[in-house]
mmCIF file of C-alpha atoms in Angstrom:
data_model
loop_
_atom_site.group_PDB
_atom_site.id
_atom_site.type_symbol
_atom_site.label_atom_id
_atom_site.label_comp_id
_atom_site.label_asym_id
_atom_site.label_seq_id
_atom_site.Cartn_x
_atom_site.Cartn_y
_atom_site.Cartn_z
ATOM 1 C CA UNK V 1 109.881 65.885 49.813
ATOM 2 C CA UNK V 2 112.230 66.310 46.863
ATOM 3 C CA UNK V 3 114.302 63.380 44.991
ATOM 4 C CA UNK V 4 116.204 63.048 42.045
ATOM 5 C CA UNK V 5 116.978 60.720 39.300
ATOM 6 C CA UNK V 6 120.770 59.328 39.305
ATOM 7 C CA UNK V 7 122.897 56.963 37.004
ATOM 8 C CA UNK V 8 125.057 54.424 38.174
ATOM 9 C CA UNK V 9 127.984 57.493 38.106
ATOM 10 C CA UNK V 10 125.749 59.524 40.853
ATOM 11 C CA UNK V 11 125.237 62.124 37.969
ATOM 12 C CA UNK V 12 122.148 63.899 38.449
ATOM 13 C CA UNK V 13 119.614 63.681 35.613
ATOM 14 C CA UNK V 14 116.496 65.194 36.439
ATOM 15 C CA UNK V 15 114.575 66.328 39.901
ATOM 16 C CA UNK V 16 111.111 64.981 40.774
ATOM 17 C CA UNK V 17 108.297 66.101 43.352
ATOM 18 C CA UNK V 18 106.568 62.864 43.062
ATOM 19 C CA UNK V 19 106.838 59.168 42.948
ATOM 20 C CA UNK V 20 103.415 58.129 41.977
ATOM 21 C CA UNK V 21 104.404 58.504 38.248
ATOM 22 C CA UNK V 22 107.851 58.770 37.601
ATOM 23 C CA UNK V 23 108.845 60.135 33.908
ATOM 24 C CA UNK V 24 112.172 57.902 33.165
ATOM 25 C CA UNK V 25 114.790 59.373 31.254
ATOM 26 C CA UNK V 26 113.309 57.319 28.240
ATOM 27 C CA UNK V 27 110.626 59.268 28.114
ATOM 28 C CA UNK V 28 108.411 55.850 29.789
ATOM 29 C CA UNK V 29 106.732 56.365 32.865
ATOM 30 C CA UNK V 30 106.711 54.052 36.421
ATOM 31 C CA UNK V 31 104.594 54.394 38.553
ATOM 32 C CA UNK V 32 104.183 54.003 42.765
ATOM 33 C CA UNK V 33 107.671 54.272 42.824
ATOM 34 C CA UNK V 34 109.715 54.259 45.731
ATOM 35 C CA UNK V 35 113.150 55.934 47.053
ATOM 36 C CA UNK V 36 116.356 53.986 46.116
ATOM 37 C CA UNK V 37 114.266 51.761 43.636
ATOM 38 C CA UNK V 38 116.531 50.801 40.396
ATOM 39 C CA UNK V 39 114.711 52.247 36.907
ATOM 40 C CA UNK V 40 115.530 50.384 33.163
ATOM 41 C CA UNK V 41 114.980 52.138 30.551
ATOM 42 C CA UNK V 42 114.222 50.597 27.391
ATOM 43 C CA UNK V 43 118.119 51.411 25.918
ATOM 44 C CA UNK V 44 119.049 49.330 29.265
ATOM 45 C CA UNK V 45 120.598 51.914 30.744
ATOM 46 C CA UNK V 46 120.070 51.666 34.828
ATOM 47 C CA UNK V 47 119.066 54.472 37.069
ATOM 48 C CA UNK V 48 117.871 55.335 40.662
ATOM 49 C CA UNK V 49 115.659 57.319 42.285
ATOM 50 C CA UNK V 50 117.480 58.714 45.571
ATOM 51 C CA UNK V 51 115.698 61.404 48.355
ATOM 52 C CA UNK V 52 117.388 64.558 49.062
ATOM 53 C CA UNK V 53 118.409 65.626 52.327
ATOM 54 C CA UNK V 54 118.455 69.101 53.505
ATOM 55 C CA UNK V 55 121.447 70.378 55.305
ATOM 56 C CA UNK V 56 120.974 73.438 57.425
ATOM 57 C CA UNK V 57 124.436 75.532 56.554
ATOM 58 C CA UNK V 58 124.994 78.598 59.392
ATOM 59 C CA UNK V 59 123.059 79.721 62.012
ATOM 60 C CA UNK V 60 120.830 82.784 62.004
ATOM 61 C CA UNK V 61 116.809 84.369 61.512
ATOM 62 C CA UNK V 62 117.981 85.248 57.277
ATOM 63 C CA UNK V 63 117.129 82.566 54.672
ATOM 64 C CA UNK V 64 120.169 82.836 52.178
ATOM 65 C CA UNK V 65 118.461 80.423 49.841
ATOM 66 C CA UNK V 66 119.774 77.069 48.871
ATOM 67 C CA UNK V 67 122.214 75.136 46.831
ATOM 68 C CA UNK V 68 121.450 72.848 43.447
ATOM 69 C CA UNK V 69 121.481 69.417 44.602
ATOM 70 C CA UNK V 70 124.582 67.637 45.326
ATOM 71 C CA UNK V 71 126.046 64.151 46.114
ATOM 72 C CA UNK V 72 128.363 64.016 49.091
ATOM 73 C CA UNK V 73 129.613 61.468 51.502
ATOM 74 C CA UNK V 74 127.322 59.128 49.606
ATOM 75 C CA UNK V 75 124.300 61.041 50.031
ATOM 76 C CA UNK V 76 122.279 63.315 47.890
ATOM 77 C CA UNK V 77 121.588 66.709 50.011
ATOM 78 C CA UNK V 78 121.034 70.751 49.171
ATOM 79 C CA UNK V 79 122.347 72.907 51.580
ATOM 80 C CA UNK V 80 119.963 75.443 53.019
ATOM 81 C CA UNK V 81 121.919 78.516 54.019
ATOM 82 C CA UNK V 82 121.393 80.657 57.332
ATOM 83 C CA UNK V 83 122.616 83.872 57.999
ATOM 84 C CA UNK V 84 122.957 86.732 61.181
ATOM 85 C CA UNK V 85 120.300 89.126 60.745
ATOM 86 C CA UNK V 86 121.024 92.305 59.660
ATOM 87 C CA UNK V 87 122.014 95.403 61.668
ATOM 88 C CA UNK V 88 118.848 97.700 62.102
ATOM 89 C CA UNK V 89 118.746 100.401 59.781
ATOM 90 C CA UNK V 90 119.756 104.183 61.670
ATOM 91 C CA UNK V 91 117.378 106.071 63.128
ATOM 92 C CA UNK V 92 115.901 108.742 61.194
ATOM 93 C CA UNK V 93 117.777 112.292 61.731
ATOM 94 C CA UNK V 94 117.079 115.788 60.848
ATOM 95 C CA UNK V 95 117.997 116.517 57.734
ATOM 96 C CA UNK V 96 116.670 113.620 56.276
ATOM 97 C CA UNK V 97 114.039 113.609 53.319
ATOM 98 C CA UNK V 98 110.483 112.594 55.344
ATOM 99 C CA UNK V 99 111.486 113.059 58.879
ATOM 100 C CA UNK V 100 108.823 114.472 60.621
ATOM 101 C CA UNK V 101 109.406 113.948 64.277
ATOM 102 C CA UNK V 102 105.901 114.195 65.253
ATOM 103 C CA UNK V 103 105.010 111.081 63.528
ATOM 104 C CA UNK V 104 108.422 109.141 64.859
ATOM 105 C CA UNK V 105 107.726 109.875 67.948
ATOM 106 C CA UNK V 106 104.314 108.601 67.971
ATOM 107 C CA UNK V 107 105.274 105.815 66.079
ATOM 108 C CA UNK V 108 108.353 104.804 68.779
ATOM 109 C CA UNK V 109 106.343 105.934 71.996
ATOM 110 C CA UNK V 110 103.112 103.577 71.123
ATOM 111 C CA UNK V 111 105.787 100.652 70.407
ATOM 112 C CA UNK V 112 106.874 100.565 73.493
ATOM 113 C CA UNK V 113 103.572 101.704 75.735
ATOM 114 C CA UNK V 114 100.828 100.660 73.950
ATOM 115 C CA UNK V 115 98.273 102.966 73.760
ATOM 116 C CA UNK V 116 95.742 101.021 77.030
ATOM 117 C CA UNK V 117 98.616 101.178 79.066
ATOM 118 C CA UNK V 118 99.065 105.156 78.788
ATOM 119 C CA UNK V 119 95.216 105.686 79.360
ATOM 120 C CA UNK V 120 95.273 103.139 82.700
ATOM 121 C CA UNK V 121 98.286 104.878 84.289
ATOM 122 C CA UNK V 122 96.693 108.629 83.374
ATOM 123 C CA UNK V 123 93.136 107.598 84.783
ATOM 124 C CA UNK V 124 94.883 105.745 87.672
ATOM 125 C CA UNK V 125 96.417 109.307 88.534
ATOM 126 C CA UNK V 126 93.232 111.606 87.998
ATOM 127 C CA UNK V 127 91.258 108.590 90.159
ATOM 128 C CA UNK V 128 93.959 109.524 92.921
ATOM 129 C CA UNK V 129 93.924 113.206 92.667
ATOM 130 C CA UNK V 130 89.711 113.158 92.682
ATOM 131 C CA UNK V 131 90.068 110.814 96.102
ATOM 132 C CA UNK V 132 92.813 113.247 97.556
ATOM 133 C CA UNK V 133 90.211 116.443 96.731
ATOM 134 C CA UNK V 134 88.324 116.534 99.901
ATOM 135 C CA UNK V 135 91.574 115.462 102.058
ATOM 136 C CA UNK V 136 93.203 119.154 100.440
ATOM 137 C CA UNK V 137 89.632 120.724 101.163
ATOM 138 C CA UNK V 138 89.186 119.640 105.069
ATOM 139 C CA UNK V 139 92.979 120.818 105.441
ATOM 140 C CA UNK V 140 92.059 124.439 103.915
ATOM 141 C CA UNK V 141 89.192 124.727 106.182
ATOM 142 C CA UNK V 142 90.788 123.916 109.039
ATOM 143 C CA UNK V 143 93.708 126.428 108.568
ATOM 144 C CA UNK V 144 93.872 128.274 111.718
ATOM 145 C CA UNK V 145 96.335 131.442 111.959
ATOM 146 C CA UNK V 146 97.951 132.766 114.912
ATOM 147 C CA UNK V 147 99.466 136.003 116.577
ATOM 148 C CA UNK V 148 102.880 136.532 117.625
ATOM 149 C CA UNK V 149 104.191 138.048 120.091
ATOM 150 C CA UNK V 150 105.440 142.057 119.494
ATOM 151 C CA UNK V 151 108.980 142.553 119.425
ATOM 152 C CA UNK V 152 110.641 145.411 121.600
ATOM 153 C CA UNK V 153 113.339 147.062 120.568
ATOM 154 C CA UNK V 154 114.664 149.381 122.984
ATOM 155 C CA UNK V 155 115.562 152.906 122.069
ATOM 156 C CA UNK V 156 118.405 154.475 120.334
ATOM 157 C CA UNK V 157 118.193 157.693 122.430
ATOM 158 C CA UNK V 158 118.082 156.931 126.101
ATOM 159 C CA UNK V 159 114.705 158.368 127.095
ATOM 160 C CA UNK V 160 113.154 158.210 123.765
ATOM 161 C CA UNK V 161 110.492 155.441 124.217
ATOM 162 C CA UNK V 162 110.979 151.687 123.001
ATOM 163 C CA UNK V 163 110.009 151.128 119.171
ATOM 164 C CA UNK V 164 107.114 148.268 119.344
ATOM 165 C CA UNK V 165 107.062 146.028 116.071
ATOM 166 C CA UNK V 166 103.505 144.043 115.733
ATOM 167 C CA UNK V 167 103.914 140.975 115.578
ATOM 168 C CA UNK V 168 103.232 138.701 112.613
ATOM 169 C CA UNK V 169 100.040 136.936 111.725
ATOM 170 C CA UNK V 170 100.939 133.452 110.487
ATOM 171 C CA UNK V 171 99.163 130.095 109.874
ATOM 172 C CA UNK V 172 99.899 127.335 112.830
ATOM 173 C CA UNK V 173 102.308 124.955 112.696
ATOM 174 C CA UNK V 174 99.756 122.528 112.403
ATOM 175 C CA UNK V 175 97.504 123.802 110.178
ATOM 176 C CA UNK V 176 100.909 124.331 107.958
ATOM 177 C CA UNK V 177 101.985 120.602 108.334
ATOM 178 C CA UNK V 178 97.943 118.972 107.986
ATOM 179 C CA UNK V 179 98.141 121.263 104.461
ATOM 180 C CA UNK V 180 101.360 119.547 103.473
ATOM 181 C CA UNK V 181 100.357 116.161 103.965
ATOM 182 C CA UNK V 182 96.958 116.591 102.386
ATOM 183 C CA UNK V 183 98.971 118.658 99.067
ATOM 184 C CA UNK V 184 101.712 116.155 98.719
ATOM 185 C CA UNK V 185 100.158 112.722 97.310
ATOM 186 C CA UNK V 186 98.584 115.182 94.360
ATOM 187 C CA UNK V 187 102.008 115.861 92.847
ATOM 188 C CA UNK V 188 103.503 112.670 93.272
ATOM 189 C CA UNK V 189 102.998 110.882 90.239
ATOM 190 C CA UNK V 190 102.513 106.939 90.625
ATOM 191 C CA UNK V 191 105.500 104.608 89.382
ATOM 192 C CA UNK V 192 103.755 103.769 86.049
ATOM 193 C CA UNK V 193 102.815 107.128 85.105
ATOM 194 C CA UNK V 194 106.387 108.399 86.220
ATOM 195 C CA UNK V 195 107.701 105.460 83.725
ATOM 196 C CA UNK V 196 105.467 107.005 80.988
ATOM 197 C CA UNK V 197 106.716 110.393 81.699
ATOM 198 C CA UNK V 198 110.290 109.092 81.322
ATOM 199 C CA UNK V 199 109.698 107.403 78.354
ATOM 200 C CA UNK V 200 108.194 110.134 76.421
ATOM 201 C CA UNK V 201 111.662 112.303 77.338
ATOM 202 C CA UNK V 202 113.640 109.235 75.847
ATOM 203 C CA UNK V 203 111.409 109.958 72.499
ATOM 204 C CA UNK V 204 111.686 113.437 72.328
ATOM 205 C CA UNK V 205 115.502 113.278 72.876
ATOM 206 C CA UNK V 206 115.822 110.752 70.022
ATOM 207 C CA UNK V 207 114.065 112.323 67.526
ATOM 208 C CA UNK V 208 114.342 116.276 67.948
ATOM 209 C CA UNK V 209 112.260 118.577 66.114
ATOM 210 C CA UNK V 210 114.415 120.019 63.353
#
């Protein structure tokens, strides 16, 4: 708490920090003194010790300082001034002295995936793909193929004989569609991974190599 020393004029004379032993303007000294208590000095001139208010001036995160202390609307107050913070400085470009991408990318990436999160969504992944190996392996050994049948296509010269195509050797439907659904949960990635993934685009894109 802050107070200052007045005359009878509201003219400020001096500041003090504390009331326990106030120096007068005399040079003599009172002591245990209190706020709005009248001081003589010996010349019998009359003064008074008055607290200062603080006035909060603006609105905003930025301290702007404060004023000298003044007397208005019969009060003695300093005016502590707020202000808008300031506009975040441009991202680094190319071209700039320092950039090196690498280390802006790494920088921006980890601020907004911390570094656990990355390593929880990559072992979540390789946890799902390990679990999904045997599924992939049963479907591969039960692949089962299958003839079809020769195709007949009759002669161009009447009396020539027909021409006989073999017909092709192909894996069974099934076999084709157990394979699918036993391939397809290993290359799709889960939601926070994906998000990682994405994010790591956004980095690259905003800080290109140069």
């Amino acid at each position: 708490m802050t107070y200052i020393i007045e005359d009878s004029s509201h003219t400020l004379v001096k500041t003090i920090n504390n009331l326990s032993a106030v120096q007068r303007p005399d040079g003599g000294l009172t002591t245990n003194a209190k706020a709005d208590e009248q001081l003589h000095d010996e010349d019998g001139n009359e003064y008074f010790i008055r607290r200062i208010e603080t006035v909060v001036v603006g609105e905003g995160p930025r301290n702007l300082g404060q004023s000298a202390p003044k007397f208005e609307d019969g009060r003695w107050i300093v005016e502590r001034k707020r202000g808008a913070a300031l506009p975040p400085p441009p991202d680094p470009k190319p071209g700039d002295e320092g950039y090196d991408y690498a280390e802006l990318r790494r920088q921006e990436f980890n601020k907004n995936l911390p570094m656990g999160d990355q390593a929880d969504a990559l072992l979540k992944w390789v946890t799902s793909i390990r679990m999904k190996q045997s599924a992939v392996a049963d479907a591969v050994d039960g692949l089962t193929i299958e003839q079809l049948p020769n195709i007949v296509t009759s002669a161009a010269v009447e009396g020539d004989p027909d021409v006989v195509t073999q017909g092709a050797i192909q894996l069974t439907a099934d076999s084709l569609n157990d394979l699918k659904s036993a391939l397809d949960p290993v290359f799709d990635l889960p939601a926070d991974l994906d998000g990682i993934v994405g994010q790591w685009t956004a980095v690259k894109a905003k800080f290109p190599k140069e």
